[in-house]
Structures are given as C-alpha cells and as structure tokens.
Coordinates of C-alpha atoms in Angstrom, one line a residue:
X155 CA 0.0 0.0 0.0
X156 CA 1.3 3.4 -0.9
X157 CA 1.7 5.9 1.9
X158 CA 2.3 9.6 1.8
X159 CA 5.9 10.5 2.0
X160 CA 7.0 12.1 5.3
X161 CA 7.3 15.9 5.1
X162 CA 10.8 17.2 4.6
X163 CA 12.2 20.4 6.0
X164 CA 11.0 22.3 9.1
X165 CA 8.5 24.4 7.3
X166 CA 6.9 21.3 5.7
X167 CA 6.8 19.5 9.0
X168 CA 5.2 22.5 10.6
X169 CA 2.5 22.7 7.9
X170 CA 1.9 18.9 8.3
X171 CA 1.6 19.3 12.1
X172 CA -0.8 22.2 11.9
X173 CA -2.9 20.5 9.2
X174 CA -3.2 17.1 10.9
X175 CA -3.9 18.4 14.4
X176 CA -6.2 21.1 13.3
X177 CA -8.3 18.5 11.4
X178 CA -8.3 16.2 14.4
X179 CA -9.4 19.0 16.6
X180 CA -12.2 20.0 14.3
X181 CA -13.4 16.4 14.0
X182 CA -13.6 16.0 17.7
X183 CA -14.9 19.4 18.8
X184 CA -17.6 19.9 16.1
X185 CA -20.0 17.2 17.4
X186 CA -19.2 18.0 21.0
X187 CA -20.0 21.7 20.6
X188 CA -23.0 21.0 18.3
X189 CA -24.4 18.7 21.0
X190 CA -23.7 21.2 23.8
X191 CA -25.4 24.1 21.9
X192 CA -28.3 21.8 21.0
X193 CA -28.9 20.8 24.6
X194 CA -28.5 24.4 25.7
X195 CA -31.1 25.5 23.1
X196 CA -33.4 22.7 24.2
X197 CA -33.2 23.6 27.9
X198 CA -33.8 27.3 27.2
X199 CA -36.7 26.4 24.9
X200 CA -38.4 24.1 27.4
X201 CA -37.8 26.6 30.3
X202 CA -39.8 29.1 28.2
X203 CA -42.9 26.9 29.0
X204 CA -42.7 28.2 32.6
X205 CA -44.2 31.5 31.3
X206 CA -47.5 29.6 30.9
X207 CA -47.7 29.0 34.6
X208 CA -49.7 31.5 36.7
X209 CA -47.4 34.2 38.1
X210 CA -47.7 33.0 41.7
X211 CA -46.6 29.5 40.7
X212 CA -43.5 30.5 38.7
X213 CA -40.2 29.3 40.2
X214 CA -38.5 32.7 40.3
X215 CA -41.1 33.8 42.9
X216 CA -40.0 31.3 45.6
X217 CA -36.5 30.2 44.4
X218 CA -33.4 32.4 45.1
X219 CA -31.8 31.5 41.8
X220 CA -32.7 30.1 38.4
X221 CA -32.5 26.3 37.9
X222 CA -32.1 25.3 34.3
X223 CA -34.3 22.4 33.2
X224 CA -37.3 23.1 35.4
X225 CA -39.3 23.7 32.2
X226 CA -38.4 20.1 31.2
X227 CA -40.3 18.9 34.3
X228 CA -43.3 20.9 33.3
X229 CA -43.2 19.5 29.8
X230 CA -42.9 16.0 31.2
X231 CA -46.0 16.5 33.4
X232 CA -48.0 18.0 30.5
X233 CA -47.1 15.3 28.1
X234 CA -47.8 12.5 30.6
X235 CA -51.1 14.0 31.6
X236 CA -52.1 14.5 27.9
X237 CA -51.2 10.9 27.2
X238 CA -53.3 9.7 30.0
X239 CA -56.3 11.8 28.9
X240 CA -56.2 10.8 25.2
X241 CA -56.0 7.1 26.0
X242 CA -59.4 7.0 27.6
X243 CA -62.7 6.8 25.7
X244 CA -63.6 10.5 25.9
X245 CA -60.1 11.5 25.0
X246 CA -60.1 9.2 21.9
X247 CA -63.3 10.8 20.8
X248 CA -61.9 14.3 21.2
X249 CA -58.8 13.4 19.3
X250 CA -61.0 12.0 16.5
X251 CA -62.9 15.3 16.3
X252 CA -59.7 17.3 16.4
X253 CA -58.2 15.2 13.5
X254 CA -61.3 15.9 11.4
X255 CA -61.1 19.6 12.1
X256 CA -57.4 19.8 11.1
X257 CA -58.0 17.7 8.0
X258 CA -60.5 20.2 6.8
X259 CA -58.0 23.1 6.9
X260 CA -56.0 23.4 3.6
X261 CA -52.2 23.4 3.9
X262 CA -52.3 22.9 7.7
X263 CA -53.7 19.4 7.2
X264 CA -50.7 18.4 5.1
X265 CA -48.2 19.5 7.7
X266 CA -50.1 18.0 10.6
X267 CA -50.6 14.7 8.9
X268 CA -47.0 14.5 7.8
X269 CA -45.7 15.2 11.3
X270 CA -48.2 12.8 12.9
X271 CA -47.2 10.0 10.5
X272 CA -43.5 10.6 11.2
X273 CA -44.0 10.6 15.0
X274 CA -46.2 7.5 14.9
X275 CA -43.7 5.7 12.7
X276 CA -40.8 6.5 15.0
X277 CA -42.5 5.7 18.3
X278 CA -44.9 2.9 17.4
X279 CA -42.6 0.9 15.2
X280 CA -41.8 -2.4 16.8
X281 CA -38.8 -4.6 15.9
X282 CA -41.1 -7.1 14.4
X283 CA -42.3 -4.6 11.7
X284 CA -39.0 -4.9 9.8
X285 CA -37.7 -8.4 10.1
X286 CA -34.4 -8.1 8.2
X287 CA -32.5 -5.9 5.8
X288 CA -32.0 -6.9 2.2
X289 CA -30.8 -5.5 -1.1
X290 CA -33.2 -5.5 -4.1
X291 CA -32.7 -4.5 -7.7
X292 CA -34.6 -1.2 -7.7
X293 CA -35.7 0.9 -9.6
X294 CA -34.0 -0.9 -12.5
X295 CA -31.9 -3.9 -13.1
X296 CA -28.3 -3.3 -12.1
X297 CA -29.0 -0.7 -9.4
X298 CA -29.7 -1.7 -5.8
X299 CA -31.8 -0.3 -2.9
X300 CA -32.0 -1.2 0.7
X301 CA -35.3 -2.8 1.7
X302 CA -36.9 -4.3 4.8
X303 CA -38.6 -7.6 4.7
X304 CA -42.0 -7.2 6.4
X305 CA -43.3 -10.7 5.8
X306 CA -44.0 -13.4 3.3
X307 CA -46.7 -12.8 0.6
X308 CA -49.7 -15.1 0.9
X309 CA -52.8 -16.0 -1.1
X310 CA -53.2 -14.9 -4.6
X311 CA -49.7 -13.5 -5.0
X312 CA -48.1 -16.8 -4.3
X313 CA -50.6 -18.7 -6.5
X314 CA -50.2 -16.4 -9.5
X315 CA -46.3 -16.3 -9.3
X316 CA -45.7 -19.9 -8.2
X317 CA -42.7 -18.5 -6.3
X318 CA -41.9 -17.8 -2.7
X319 CA -42.5 -14.1 -2.7
X320 CA -41.4 -11.7 0.1
X321 CA -43.1 -8.4 1.0
X322 CA -40.3 -5.8 0.9
X323 CA -40.6 -2.1 2.0
X324 CA -38.1 0.2 0.2
X325 CA -38.0 3.5 2.0
X326 CA -37.1 6.9 0.5
X327 CA -34.3 9.1 1.6
X328 CA -34.0 11.1 3.8
X329 CA -37.6 10.5 4.9
X330 CA -38.0 6.8 5.6
X331 CA -41.6 7.0 6.5
X332 CA -42.6 7.0 2.8
X333 CA -41.4 4.5 0.3
X334 CA -42.4 1.6 -2.1
X335 CA -44.0 -1.7 -1.4
X336 CA -42.5 -4.5 -3.5
X337 CA -43.3 -8.1 -3.8
X338 CA -40.0 -9.8 -4.6
X339 CA -39.1 -13.4 -5.3
X340 CA -37.0 -14.6 -2.3
X341 CA -34.2 -15.9 -4.6
X342 CA -33.7 -12.4 -6.0
X343 CA -33.1 -10.6 -2.8
X344 CA -29.6 -10.2 -1.3
X345 CA -29.6 -10.7 2.5
X346 CA -27.6 -8.0 4.5
X347 CA -25.8 -8.5 7.8
X348 CA -26.5 -5.0 9.1
X349 CA -29.3 -4.5 11.6
X350 CA -32.5 -2.5 11.0
X351 CA -31.2 0.5 13.1
X352 CA -27.9 0.7 11.1
X353 CA -29.9 0.5 7.8
X354 CA -32.0 3.4 9.0
X355 CA -28.9 5.5 9.8
X356 CA -27.6 4.8 6.3
X357 CA -30.9 5.7 4.7
X358 CA -31.6 8.9 6.6
X359 CA -28.1 10.2 6.0
X360 CA -28.2 9.4 2.3
X361 CA -25.2 7.1 2.6
X362 CA -23.0 9.5 4.6
X363 CA -23.3 7.5 7.8
X364 CA -22.3 3.9 7.2
X365 CA -22.6 1.2 9.9
X366 CA -19.4 0.3 11.6
X367 CA -18.2 -3.2 11.1
X368 CA -18.3 -3.8 14.8
X369 CA -22.0 -3.0 14.8
X370 CA -22.9 -5.4 12.0
X371 CA -24.4 -8.5 13.3

C-alpha cells in the first residue's frame, strides 16, 4: 500500500503538524460543541414553558436562583397528563374530532398529517415490523436499494407467481416514513448482515453514515 511521503524540512513539518492536528481537533470538537449548543437551546426552549404558569406558581417567585431544566419537568408532566387523557374513551373521541377539524384546513392538514405520521412511525414501530434488511434491484436492473422484509406474501400473490414471494418495503431518503411496497421473489433478494437500526442510519443520512463493522451482526 502506498503511503504519503513524510514531510521534509522544518516548514513542511510545521504545515503537516498544523494540518493534521487542526483537522483532528475539528473532527472532535464539532460534534461536542454541536451537542452542547443543541442541549442548551433545548433547555432554554423548554424553560420558556414556565411562562405559561400563573405568576404565583413561577419558580422565580420562591427560588433564590434560576435552575435550568425546570421547564423540562413541566413539559414532562404536561405530556404525561395529555397521554393519560387521550388514551381513555372520551379522549379518543376528542382526538378524532380534532383530526377531522385539522383535515378540513388546507395546507395545515398536510403539515399536521406528515408530522403525525412521522412521529407514529418512530415511536410505534416495533422490531417485528421490519424483520431483516435486504438489497433488491430497484428501480431498475443493475441498481440496488436497501429494503426491509416485512413478511411473506400469501394468497393470490403466491398462487399467481408460483414463487416464494417476500413483502419488501423500500423507504425513501431522507424521509424513511414513505417508500415503495414491493413483492419480490425470495431468490432475487440479497440478505444483508447489518441490523435495522444501522440500515435506517444509512438511509436517513443518504449514505453519509455507514454502519461500523463492529455494529454489524
């Protein structure tokens, strides 16, 4: 294997030192700082929910100093209470009425339904939904797409094809909640060793984030 020749001369070595260490520093600090600022933004945002409390109940009226993250507790209580209410009979009826109202509003209904579908897909998806990852020739012969086997086709599909046909969901990138449903002969799919979570990372990133070999099982 060919390797880069070591830099010669003090100036070249200095440039090489600066370049390699600067790059290493950027690669390490960028995700650290991005995570820090994201968490700081998140805490400041959720703390803003404290303004919805009646003035006598706001923490600054009985605490000597500000405690970051108290808004997160309020959000937790609100979400938990809302979840409890919408799971009973009356709550489900109210949610149904709310959905019908939103669906009747142009533009708003598209955004609402898209976000609702995305959230339901993320939180309601069980490991059994996608059994294994495969490669299928799609959208044309000679090109391949990642797909998830969701089951074995039954009934008329098997009778008409006389083959063992698999149900395969091929998601789109970067939004994996939409995609294509394919019925593919089992002999034409290529099994993958990567898990479902690794496949989702690969899809959502558009191929930028590839699963590490140590994570492939």
